[in-house]
Coordinates of C-alpha atoms and ligand atoms in Angstrom, one line a residue:
M1 CA -31.6 1.6 -11.8
D2 CA -30.1 -0.8 -9.8
E3 CA -31.3 -4.4 -8.9
D4 CA -33.0 -4.8 -5.3
T5 CA -31.7 -5.9 -3.1
P6 CA -32.3 -9.7 -2.6
D7 CA -34.5 -10.8 0.3
D8 CA -32.1 -13.0 2.2
G9 CA -33.2 -12.6 5.7
A10 CA -29.6 -10.5 5.9
A11 CA -29.2 -8.4 8.4
C12 CA -31.9 -5.3 7.7
P13 CA -30.3 -2.1 8.2
D14 CA -32.1 0.2 10.6
G15 CA -30.0 3.5 10.1
T16 CA -30.9 7.1 11.3
P17 CA -33.5 8.6 10.9
R18 CA -35.3 5.6 12.2
P19 CA -38.4 4.8 10.1
D20 CA -41.0 6.0 11.5
G21 CA -42.5 2.7 13.0
G22 CA -44.3 0.4 11.6
T23 CA -41.6 -1.7 9.5
E24 CA -43.6 -4.6 9.3
R25 CA -41.6 -7.4 11.3
A26 CA -39.8 -10.1 9.1
E27 CA -41.3 -13.3 9.8
P28 CA -38.6 -15.6 12.0
T29 CA -37.1 -17.3 8.8
E30 CA -33.8 -18.8 10.7
D31 CA -32.9 -20.1 13.6
V32 CA -31.6 -17.8 16.2
A33 CA -27.9 -19.0 16.5
L34 CA -25.0 -17.4 17.9
D35 CA -22.1 -18.6 16.9
P36 CA -18.8 -17.2 17.5
W37 CA -17.3 -20.0 14.6
G38 CA -19.9 -19.4 12.3
S39 CA -21.3 -17.7 9.6
A40 CA -21.5 -13.4 11.0
S41 CA -25.4 -13.5 10.2
V42 CA -28.4 -12.8 12.0
G43 CA -32.0 -12.9 11.2
D44 CA -33.4 -10.7 12.8
Y45 CA -31.3 -8.6 16.0
A46 CA -35.4 -8.5 18.3
D47 CA -34.8 -12.7 18.5
L48 CA -31.3 -11.8 19.9
F49 CA -32.7 -10.1 23.3
E50 CA -36.1 -12.8 24.0
E51 CA -34.0 -16.0 23.0
F52 CA -30.6 -14.5 25.1
G53 CA -31.6 -11.9 27.2
I54 CA -29.8 -9.3 25.4
E55 CA -30.7 -5.9 26.3
A56 CA -32.1 -2.9 23.7
F57 CA -29.4 -1.1 23.3
D58 CA -32.2 1.9 23.3
D59 CA -33.1 1.1 27.2
V60 CA -29.7 2.6 28.3
A61 CA -28.3 5.3 25.1
D62 CA -30.0 8.2 27.3
D63 CA -27.4 7.5 30.3
V64 CA -24.6 8.1 27.5
V65 CA -23.8 11.5 27.6
D66 CA -22.6 11.9 24.5
P67 CA -23.7 8.9 22.5
H68 CA -20.8 7.7 19.9
Y69 CA -23.0 8.3 16.0
L70 CA -22.6 4.0 16.0
M71 CA -25.0 4.7 18.7
R72 CA -27.3 7.1 17.6
R73 CA -28.1 5.7 14.7
G74 CA -29.1 2.1 15.4
V75 CA -25.6 0.1 14.8
I76 CA -25.2 -0.6 18.0
F77 CA -28.5 -2.0 18.6
G78 CA -27.8 -4.1 22.1
H79 CA -26.0 -4.7 25.4
R80 CA -25.5 -6.1 28.3
E81 CA -25.2 -3.9 31.9
Y82 CA -24.0 -0.9 29.7
D83 CA -25.2 1.0 32.4
A84 CA -22.4 0.6 34.4
V85 CA -20.0 1.5 32.0
A86 CA -22.5 4.6 31.6
E87 CA -22.4 5.6 34.5
A88 CA -18.9 5.4 35.3
M89 CA -18.3 7.4 32.2
A90 CA -20.5 9.9 33.4
N91 CA -19.3 9.9 37.0
D92 CA -15.0 10.4 35.7
E93 CA -14.7 6.6 37.7
P94 CA -12.5 4.5 35.8
F95 CA -13.6 2.1 33.2
A96 CA -12.1 0.2 30.3
A97 CA -12.7 -1.2 26.8
L98 CA -11.8 -4.2 25.4
S99 CA -11.7 -6.1 21.9
G100 CA -9.9 -8.4 20.5
F101 CA -9.2 -9.4 16.8
M102 CA -8.5 -12.7 15.0
P103 CA -5.5 -12.1 12.5
T104 CA -7.1 -14.6 9.4
G105 CA -6.9 -11.4 6.4
D106 CA -7.2 -8.2 5.9
P107 CA -8.9 -6.0 8.2
H108 CA -12.2 -4.2 6.4
I109 CA -14.8 -1.7 7.1
G110 CA -17.0 -4.3 9.8
H111 CA -13.6 -3.8 11.4
K112 CA -13.0 -0.5 11.9
L113 CA -16.8 -0.2 13.7
V114 CA -15.2 -2.2 16.3
F115 CA -12.0 -0.1 16.1
D116 CA -13.7 3.3 16.2
E117 CA -15.7 1.8 19.5
I118 CA -12.9 0.9 21.3
I119 CA -11.2 4.2 20.5
W120 CA -14.3 6.2 21.0
H121 CA -14.1 5.4 24.4
Q122 CA -10.6 5.9 24.9
K123 CA -11.4 9.5 24.3
Q124 CA -14.0 9.3 26.8
G125 CA -11.3 8.4 29.8
G126 CA -11.5 4.8 29.6
D127 CA -8.7 2.3 29.6
A128 CA -9.0 0.8 26.3
F129 CA -7.4 -2.3 24.8
G130 CA -7.0 -3.5 21.7
L131 CA -5.7 -8.0 21.4
I132 CA -4.5 -9.8 18.6
A133 CA -6.2 -13.0 19.2
D134 CA -3.6 -15.1 17.7
L135 CA -3.7 -18.3 19.6
E136 CA -7.7 -18.6 18.7
A137 CA -6.5 -17.8 15.1
H138 CA -4.1 -20.8 15.1
S139 CA -6.6 -23.4 16.9
A140 CA -9.8 -22.6 15.8
R141 CA -8.8 -21.1 11.9
G142 CA -5.4 -22.9 11.2
M143 CA -3.4 -20.1 10.5
S144 CA 0.3 -20.3 10.3
W145 CA 2.3 -17.6 12.6
S146 CA 4.3 -16.2 9.8
E147 CA 0.2 -15.8 8.6
I148 CA -0.8 -14.6 11.3
D149 CA 2.0 -12.3 12.1
E150 CA 1.2 -10.4 9.2
H151 CA -2.2 -10.2 9.4
A152 CA -1.4 -8.7 13.0
R153 CA 0.5 -6.1 11.4
N154 CA -2.4 -4.9 9.5
Y155 CA -4.7 -4.7 12.2
L156 CA -2.8 -3.0 14.6
L157 CA -1.8 -0.5 12.0
S158 CA -5.4 0.1 10.7
L159 CA -6.2 0.4 14.6
L160 CA -3.3 2.8 15.2
A161 CA -4.4 5.0 12.3
L162 CA -7.9 5.5 13.4
G163 CA -6.4 7.1 16.3
F164 CA -5.2 4.5 19.4
D165 CA -3.3 5.9 22.1
A166 CA -1.0 3.5 22.7
E167 CA 0.3 5.0 24.4
E168 CA -2.2 5.5 27.2
G169 CA -3.8 1.7 25.9
E170 CA -2.7 -1.3 25.6
I171 CA -2.2 -3.5 22.4
Y172 CA -1.4 -7.2 23.4
R173 CA -0.9 -10.8 21.4
Q174 CA -2.9 -13.4 23.3
S175 CA 0.1 -15.7 22.6
D176 CA 2.5 -13.1 25.3
N177 CA 0.9 -12.1 27.4
R178 CA 1.9 -14.1 30.1
E179 CA -1.1 -12.5 32.8
V180 CA -3.5 -13.3 30.2
Q181 CA -1.9 -16.9 30.3
D182 CA -2.3 -17.0 33.8
L183 CA -5.8 -15.7 34.7
G184 CA -7.2 -18.2 31.9
F185 CA -5.4 -21.0 33.8
E186 CA -7.4 -20.1 36.8
L187 CA -11.1 -19.0 35.4
G188 CA -10.9 -22.9 33.6
S189 CA -10.7 -24.1 37.0
K190 CA -14.1 -23.3 37.1
A191 CA -15.3 -24.4 33.7
N192 CA -15.6 -27.8 32.5
F193 CA -15.9 -29.7 29.0
S194 CA -20.1 -30.1 29.9
E195 CA -20.2 -26.7 29.5
F196 CA -18.3 -25.6 26.4
E197 CA -20.3 -28.7 24.8
A198 CA -23.7 -26.9 25.8
I199 CA -22.2 -23.3 24.9
Y200 CA -20.6 -24.3 21.8
G201 CA -21.5 -27.0 20.4
F202 CA -18.1 -28.9 21.2
D203 CA -17.6 -32.2 20.8
G204 CA -14.8 -35.2 21.1
E205 CA -13.9 -34.1 17.5
T206 CA -13.0 -30.4 19.0
N207 CA -9.0 -29.8 19.4
I208 CA -8.2 -29.1 23.2
S209 CA -6.0 -25.9 22.1
H210 CA -9.5 -24.5 20.4
M211 CA -10.6 -24.9 23.8
Q212 CA -7.8 -23.3 25.3
S213 CA -8.6 -20.0 23.0
V214 CA -11.8 -19.9 24.6
I215 CA -10.9 -19.8 28.1
T216 CA -8.2 -17.3 26.9
Q217 CA -10.7 -14.8 25.6
T218 CA -12.6 -15.5 29.2
A219 CA -9.2 -14.0 30.2
D220 CA -8.8 -11.6 28.0
I221 CA -12.2 -10.1 28.7
L222 CA -11.3 -9.9 32.5
Y223 CA -8.0 -9.0 31.6
P224 CA -8.6 -5.0 32.0
Q225 CA -9.8 -5.6 35.6
L226 CA -6.8 -6.8 36.5
V227 CA -4.8 -3.6 35.9
D228 CA -5.4 -1.6 38.9
E229 CA -8.2 -2.6 40.0
P230 CA -11.7 -3.8 38.8
K231 CA -14.0 -2.0 36.8
P232 CA -17.0 -1.7 34.8
T233 CA -15.4 -2.9 31.1
V234 CA -17.4 -2.6 28.0
I235 CA -16.8 -5.3 25.1
P236 CA -17.9 -4.1 22.1
V237 CA -18.6 -7.1 19.9
G238 CA -20.5 -8.7 17.1
P239 CA -23.6 -10.3 18.6
D240 CA -21.9 -14.0 17.3
Q241 CA -19.6 -13.3 20.3
D242 CA -22.1 -13.3 22.8
P243 CA -21.7 -16.7 24.2
H244 CA -18.2 -15.5 25.5
V245 CA -19.5 -12.8 26.7
R246 CA -22.1 -14.7 29.1
L247 CA -19.7 -17.4 29.7
T248 CA -17.3 -15.4 31.1
R249 CA -19.8 -13.3 33.5
D250 CA -20.5 -16.1 34.6
L251 CA -16.7 -16.6 35.3
A252 CA -16.8 -13.5 36.8
T253 CA -18.7 -14.0 39.3
R254 CA -17.8 -18.1 40.2
V255 CA -14.5 -16.9 41.2
R256 CA -15.6 -14.9 43.7
Y257 CA -15.0 -15.2 47.0
F258 CA -18.0 -14.2 48.7
K259 CA -21.9 -14.5 47.3
V260 CA -23.4 -11.3 49.0
T261 CA -27.7 -12.1 48.9
E262 CA -30.5 -10.1 50.8
A263 CA -32.2 -12.3 53.6
F264 CA -34.6 -12.2 56.3
A265 CA -33.8 -14.7 58.4
S266 CA -31.1 -17.7 59.2
F267 CA -33.7 -19.4 55.6
E268 CA -32.3 -18.6 52.0
L269 CA -35.1 -16.9 49.9
D270 CA -35.1 -16.9 45.9
D271 CA -35.4 -13.2 44.5
D272 CA -39.4 -13.6 43.5
E273 CA -39.9 -14.9 47.4
R274 CA -37.4 -12.2 48.5
Q275 CA -40.1 -9.6 47.1
L276 CA -43.0 -11.2 48.8
V277 CA -41.3 -11.6 52.1
R278 CA -40.6 -7.8 51.6
A279 CA -43.5 -7.2 51.2
A280 CA -45.1 -8.9 54.3
Y281 CA -42.3 -7.2 56.1
D282 CA -42.8 -3.7 55.1
A283 CA -46.4 -3.7 55.9
L284 CA -46.3 -5.4 59.4
A285 CA -43.4 -3.1 61.0
A286 CA -44.3 -0.1 59.6
G287 CA -47.5 -0.9 61.6
D288 CA -50.4 1.6 60.8
G289 CA -47.5 2.8 58.4
E290 CA -46.4 5.8 60.4
G291 CA -43.1 6.8 60.6
E292 CA -39.8 5.3 59.3
V293 CA -39.3 1.9 59.9
D294 CA -35.9 0.7 62.4
D295 CA -35.2 -2.8 61.5
A296 CA -33.8 -2.9 65.5
E297 CA -37.0 -2.8 66.9
T298 CA -39.2 -4.6 65.5
D299 CA -40.4 -7.2 66.9
V300 CA -42.1 -9.3 63.4
R301 CA -41.9 -13.2 63.4
C302 CA -41.7 -15.1 60.6
E303 CA -45.2 -16.9 61.5
D304 CA -47.1 -13.3 61.5
A305 CA -45.4 -12.4 58.4
A306 CA -47.1 -16.4 56.9
E307 CA -50.3 -14.5 58.5
W308 CA -50.2 -12.1 56.5
L309 CA -48.8 -13.4 53.5
A310 CA -51.3 -15.9 52.9
D311 CA -53.6 -13.4 52.5
Y312 CA -52.1 -11.3 49.9
E313 CA -52.7 -11.3 46.6
P314 CA -49.0 -11.2 44.4
P315 CA -49.8 -8.5 41.6
E316 CA -50.3 -10.3 38.1
T317 CA -47.7 -10.2 35.4
E318 CA -49.5 -10.6 31.9
A319 CA -47.5 -13.0 30.1
G320 CA -45.7 -11.5 27.4
D321 CA -47.3 -8.2 27.7
G322 CA -44.9 -5.4 26.1
D323 CA -40.9 -6.0 27.3
D324 CA -41.2 -4.2 30.6
A325 CA -43.2 -6.9 32.2
P326 CA -41.5 -8.6 34.6
S327 CA -40.7 -12.3 34.0
L328 CA -42.1 -12.8 37.8
D329 CA -44.1 -16.2 38.8
L330 CA -45.1 -14.4 41.8
A331 CA -48.0 -17.2 43.1
A332 CA -45.7 -20.4 42.8
A333 CA -43.0 -17.6 44.8
K334 CA -45.7 -17.4 47.5
S335 CA -46.8 -20.3 48.4
T336 CA -42.4 -21.6 48.8
A337 CA -41.8 -18.7 50.5
L338 CA -45.2 -19.2 52.8
D339 CA -43.7 -22.4 53.5
K340 CA -40.5 -20.6 54.8
L341 CA -42.3 -18.4 57.4
R342 CA -44.3 -21.1 58.9
A343 CA -40.9 -23.5 59.3
G344 CA -39.8 -20.4 60.6
G345 CA -42.2 -20.1 63.7
K346 CA -41.4 -17.8 66.4
E347 CA -37.8 -16.6 64.6
P348 CA -37.8 -12.7 64.4
L349 CA -38.1 -11.4 60.8
R350 CA -35.4 -8.5 60.7
P351 CA -33.5 -7.5 57.1
R352 CA -30.0 -8.4 57.0
V353 CA -26.9 -8.7 53.9
R354 CA -25.7 -12.6 54.2
F355 CA -22.1 -13.1 52.8
F356 CA -21.7 -16.8 51.8
D357 CA -18.1 -18.0 51.6
R358 CA -17.5 -19.6 48.4
N359 CA -14.0 -19.6 47.4
A360 CA -12.6 -17.6 49.9
T361 CA -9.6 -19.1 51.9
D362 CA -10.2 -19.2 55.8
E363 CA -8.0 -15.7 56.3
A364 CA -10.4 -14.1 54.1
F365 CA -13.2 -15.2 55.6
E366 CA -11.7 -14.2 59.4
A367 CA -10.8 -10.8 57.9
L368 CA -14.1 -10.8 56.2
I369 CA -16.1 -11.0 59.9
E370 CA -13.4 -8.3 61.0
A371 CA -14.3 -5.8 58.7
V372 CA -17.9 -6.5 58.8
E373 CA -19.4 -3.4 61.0
G374 CA -22.3 -3.3 63.1
D375 CA -24.1 -6.3 64.0
K376 CA -23.8 -9.1 62.6
R377 CA -23.9 -13.1 63.4
V378 CA -21.2 -15.7 62.0
F379 CA -22.5 -18.9 61.0
E380 CA -20.3 -21.9 59.3
G381 CA -20.1 -20.9 55.8
H382 CA -21.8 -17.4 56.2
V383 CA -21.8 -13.7 58.0
D384 CA -25.1 -11.8 58.9
A385 CA -25.2 -8.3 58.8
F386 CA -27.2 -6.6 60.2
E387 CA -26.5 -3.2 59.5
L388 CA -24.7 -2.4 56.0
T389 CA -27.0 -1.6 53.0
R390 CA -26.1 -4.2 50.0
G391 CA -23.7 -1.8 47.8
E392 CA -22.2 -1.3 51.4
A393 CA -21.3 -5.1 51.4
E394 CA -20.3 -5.6 47.9
S395 CA -17.7 -3.1 48.3
V396 CA -16.9 -4.6 51.4
A397 CA -16.6 -8.3 50.3
R398 CA -14.7 -7.0 47.6
E399 CA -12.1 -5.5 49.2
V400 CA -11.2 -8.3 51.2
E401 CA -11.0 -10.7 48.7
I402 CA -8.6 -8.4 46.8
D403 CA -6.3 -8.0 50.0
H404 CA -6.7 -12.0 50.0
G405 CA -5.4 -12.8 46.6
G406 CA -8.6 -13.0 44.6
F407 CA -9.4 -10.8 41.8
G408 CA -12.5 -9.3 43.1
F409 CA -14.0 -8.9 39.3
R410 CA -17.4 -6.9 37.9
Q411 CA -19.4 -8.7 35.2
P412 CA -18.3 -7.3 32.3
S413 CA -20.2 -5.2 30.0
S414 CA -21.1 -5.7 26.3
I415 CA -22.1 -4.0 23.6
Y416 CA -23.2 -5.5 20.2
H417 CA -23.0 -3.7 16.7
R418 CA -24.8 -4.8 12.9
F419 CA -23.6 -6.8 10.9
M420 CA -22.6 -4.6 7.5
T421 CA -24.4 -6.0 4.5
G422 CA -22.0 -7.1 1.7
L423 CA -21.9 -4.8 -1.3
T424 CA -23.4 -7.7 -3.4
G425 CA -26.4 -8.1 -1.3
G426 CA -26.7 -10.7 1.4
K427 CA -23.8 -11.1 4.3
M428 CA -20.5 -9.5 4.2
S429 CA -17.5 -11.5 3.3
S430 CA -14.0 -11.8 3.4
S431 CA -14.0 -14.7 0.9
V432 CA -16.3 -12.7 -1.8
P433 CA -13.4 -9.2 -1.9
A434 CA -16.2 -7.7 -4.0
S435 CA -18.4 -7.8 -1.0
H436 CA -16.9 -5.8 1.1
I437 CA -13.9 -3.3 1.3
S438 CA -10.3 -3.9 3.0
L439 CA -8.9 -1.3 4.4
L440 CA -5.8 -2.2 2.3
D441 CA -7.8 -1.9 -1.0
D442 CA -6.7 0.2 -3.8
P443 CA -8.8 3.7 -2.7
E444 CA -9.5 3.1 -6.7
D445 CA -10.9 -0.4 -6.2
G446 CA -12.8 0.8 -3.0
Y447 CA -14.4 3.7 -5.5
D448 CA -15.3 1.0 -8.2
K449 CA -16.9 -1.6 -5.0
V450 CA -18.9 1.1 -3.9
R451 CA -20.3 1.8 -7.8
S452 CA -21.0 -1.1 -8.0
A453 CA -22.8 -1.9 -5.3
T454 CA -26.7 -3.5 -4.9
T455 CA -29.5 -1.1 -3.6
G456 CA -32.1 -0.5 -2.1
G457 CA -33.3 1.4 -5.7
R458 CA -36.2 0.4 -8.0
D459 CA -36.3 -0.9 -11.1
T460 CA -36.4 2.5 -13.3
A461 CA -35.9 5.9 -12.3
E462 CA -39.1 7.1 -12.8
E463 CA -40.7 4.5 -10.7
Q464 CA -37.8 5.7 -8.2
R465 CA -39.2 9.1 -8.2
E466 CA -42.8 7.8 -7.3
L467 CA -41.6 5.7 -4.8
G468 CA -38.9 6.8 -3.5
G469 CA -35.9 4.1 -2.6
E470 CA -35.6 1.5 -0.1
A471 CA -33.0 2.6 1.9
D472 CA -33.2 0.9 4.9
E473 CA -32.6 -2.3 2.6
C474 CA -29.4 -0.3 0.9
P475 CA -25.9 -1.2 1.7
V476 CA -25.1 1.9 0.2
Y477 CA -27.3 3.4 2.9
E478 CA -24.8 1.8 5.1
L479 CA -22.3 2.7 4.1
Y480 CA -22.9 6.5 4.4
A481 CA -24.5 5.4 8.5
Y482 CA -22.0 3.0 9.1
L483 CA -18.9 4.7 8.3
L484 CA -18.7 7.2 5.6
A485 CA -21.0 10.2 7.1
G486 CA -18.8 9.8 10.2
D487 CA -20.1 12.1 12.5
D488 CA -22.4 13.9 10.0
D489 CA -26.0 12.9 11.3
E490 CA -27.6 15.6 9.2
L491 CA -25.9 13.7 5.8
T492 CA -27.2 10.6 6.9
K493 CA -30.7 12.1 7.4
T494 CA -30.1 14.0 4.1
V495 CA -29.9 10.7 2.0
Y496 CA -32.0 8.4 3.9
S497 CA -35.2 11.5 3.2
E498 CA -34.2 12.1 -0.5
C499 CA -33.9 8.7 -0.7
V500 CA -36.9 7.5 1.0
T501 CA -39.1 10.1 -1.1
G502 CA -37.9 9.6 -5.0
E503 CA -35.5 12.9 -4.9
R504 CA -31.8 10.7 -5.0
L505 CA -31.2 8.7 -7.5
C506 CA -28.7 5.1 -6.6
G507 CA -26.0 6.7 -9.7
G508 CA -25.8 10.0 -8.0
C509 CA -25.6 8.3 -4.6
K510 CA -23.2 5.5 -5.0
E511 CA -21.1 8.4 -7.4
Q512 CA -21.3 10.3 -3.3
A513 CA -20.5 7.5 -1.6
A514 CA -17.6 5.9 -3.9
E515 CA -16.0 9.0 -3.6
L516 CA -15.8 9.6 -0.3
M517 CA -15.5 5.7 0.4
R518 CA -11.7 6.5 -2.1
E519 CA -11.0 9.6 0.0
F520 CA -11.6 8.0 3.3
L521 CA -9.1 5.2 1.8
E522 CA -6.4 7.4 0.5
D523 CA -6.2 9.4 4.4
H524 CA -6.5 5.9 6.2
Q525 CA -3.6 4.1 4.3
E526 CA -1.8 7.8 4.5
K527 CA -2.1 7.3 8.3
R528 CA -1.1 4.0 8.1
E529 CA 2.1 4.8 7.4
E530 CA 2.3 6.9 9.7
A531 CA 1.5 4.5 12.0
E532 CA 4.7 2.3 11.2
E533 CA 6.5 4.0 13.5
L534 CA 4.5 4.4 15.9
L535 CA 4.2 0.5 15.7
E536 CA 7.7 0.1 15.8
E537 CA 8.2 1.8 19.0
L538 CA 5.4 -0.4 20.7
D539 CA 6.7 -3.6 22.5
I540 CA 4.8 -6.4 20.5
D541 CA 6.8 -9.0 18.7
L542 CA 5.3 -9.3 14.6
D543 CA 8.1 -11.7 13.9
S544 CA 6.9 -14.6 16.1
D545 CA 9.5 -17.3 16.5
R546 CA 7.0 -19.5 17.4
R547 CA 7.8 -23.2 16.3
G548 CA 3.9 -24.9 14.8
T549 CA 2.1 -27.1 12.3
G550 CA 1.8 -24.8 8.8
G551 CA -1.9 -24.3 9.5
E552 CA -4.5 -26.2 7.4
H553 CA -5.1 -24.7 4.0
Ligands
LIG1 N1 -12.9 -14.1 19.3 C1 -13.1 -13.2 18.7 C2 -13.1 -13.0 17.0 O1 -13.1 -13.9 16.3 C3 -11.5 -12.2 19.4 C4 -11.6 -11.9 20.4 C5 -10.6 -12.7 21.4 C6 -11.8 -11.1 21.3 N2 -10.6 -12.4 22.1 C7 -11.1 -11.1 22.8 C8 -13.1 -10.1 21.0 C9 -11.8 -10.6 23.7 C10 -13.3 -9.5 22.1 C11 -12.5 -9.7 23.6 O2 -12.7 -12.3 16.7
LIG2 FE1 -30.0 4.3 -3.9 FE2 -28.6 5.6 -2.5 FE3 -31.4 5.5 -2.0 FE4 -30.0 3.6 -1.9 S1 -29.5 5.2 -0.5 S2 -31.5 2.8 -2.6 S3 -28.0 4.1 -3.4 S4 -31.0 6.7 -3.5

């Protein structure tokens, strides 16, 4: 039998069917770090939820009408606000998917995950975008323009071969997309160096073009919203790209003309305080609890609410008690809310939505005031509207912004997939050819690499029959789950259960996988040849006559 997968704390595949609970959590080993230009490995995916606020994909999976196999198998493990995209998809509303590829080498089976994710969203009706991150490859990886051209071509052929519809969707190079450049320039005016230092560890030695490539990526991520209208957009990527996603989500907000919040009186409340003041308002406005509350007719004053709140015990939240416990510190919020209410004195408490002028032009602010329907009050720098819901207010704000030359962006969403384990154990690395399979590998070489892959098998056949193999630790099982089984869940389930029960031995299992890999590569490469023609027809310059430095070698 084969040697065991070395336990290097790298990605632990958690494929279909998931092990029945209780696989022991690995000791928190490496520091969690998400570095877009560092090594693509993650010690423990669960840490990413707590450390970075990435959400578990499981929480949103039920909202996806017909989930992709990578979603069903836990390969896509995390997301940010994917609910917005799932909802648009379910309701036939506009949405988009975009991802980008740094043309630093050959596309391999890890990139295929992302190609597939874009293509799937396109088939679900989304606007789809695939871009070549040539500015990043040149500035962060020192690739020369001719190398970039060649690699870019290979990425695009594979993307097309896998089914990307370039007539419906859009493919571009960062360097050739003037709108992206302009958007990046605009976004860059809302970001500064200290922030790049904090997020990416940039310092005085970091080259300026590298920084420019970062701001270009934030523009890439928001670019789909320039086409037609702002819309939910998903960025399928590995978790190493999350810093870019977080920055872009921030910038998308910072460039907005208006900020919409909910308030009860002239003063501001934070989220926790608002929850308490709402409780006070609801209790007092409802009187003895009968009938609907008519906001306009209640006569609750700030001081009344203060009195009520003083005796109110906020619900306790136990720290660390499961995933669902809100991280609210209502006790602290109670004291600050009380101060604000007491200072409000006799001012009436009335729920309202508030529009702050953040970046609006004077005309846009005037137009907003016009556009707010019903009872409203205009202040220096903000408008309170008494008859709009939060949702209605958001739409008015967005419409006015777009009519007056703003972007009206929504925050982009993201989904994160697990990194594949290398075929030689450890991480998959393009610098170790045996550890990964390139989409350009000779099918026979692909076959051979799978045949000689590390497995989760036992030392002897006898032991394997007795104990079963460790499919969860097996790069070959991963190949089935991430790629070879395609949409066929039965196959992954069979391999998994036959493996862990000891019915399946690694020799035969690898032979089957190796043959599937050979077939996949043969088929894919045939399709790449057919895609040559499609690529020719596209308006993409793959013979850039850019001058520049030769790159670092
Ligand atoms: N930084 C990405 C990488 O290293 C490439 C990239 C550029 C990208 N722009 C993007 C990824 C926009 C997703 C979305 O591969
Ligand atoms: Fe062996 Fe296949 Fe099980 Fe991996 S999945 S341990 S190769 S039997």
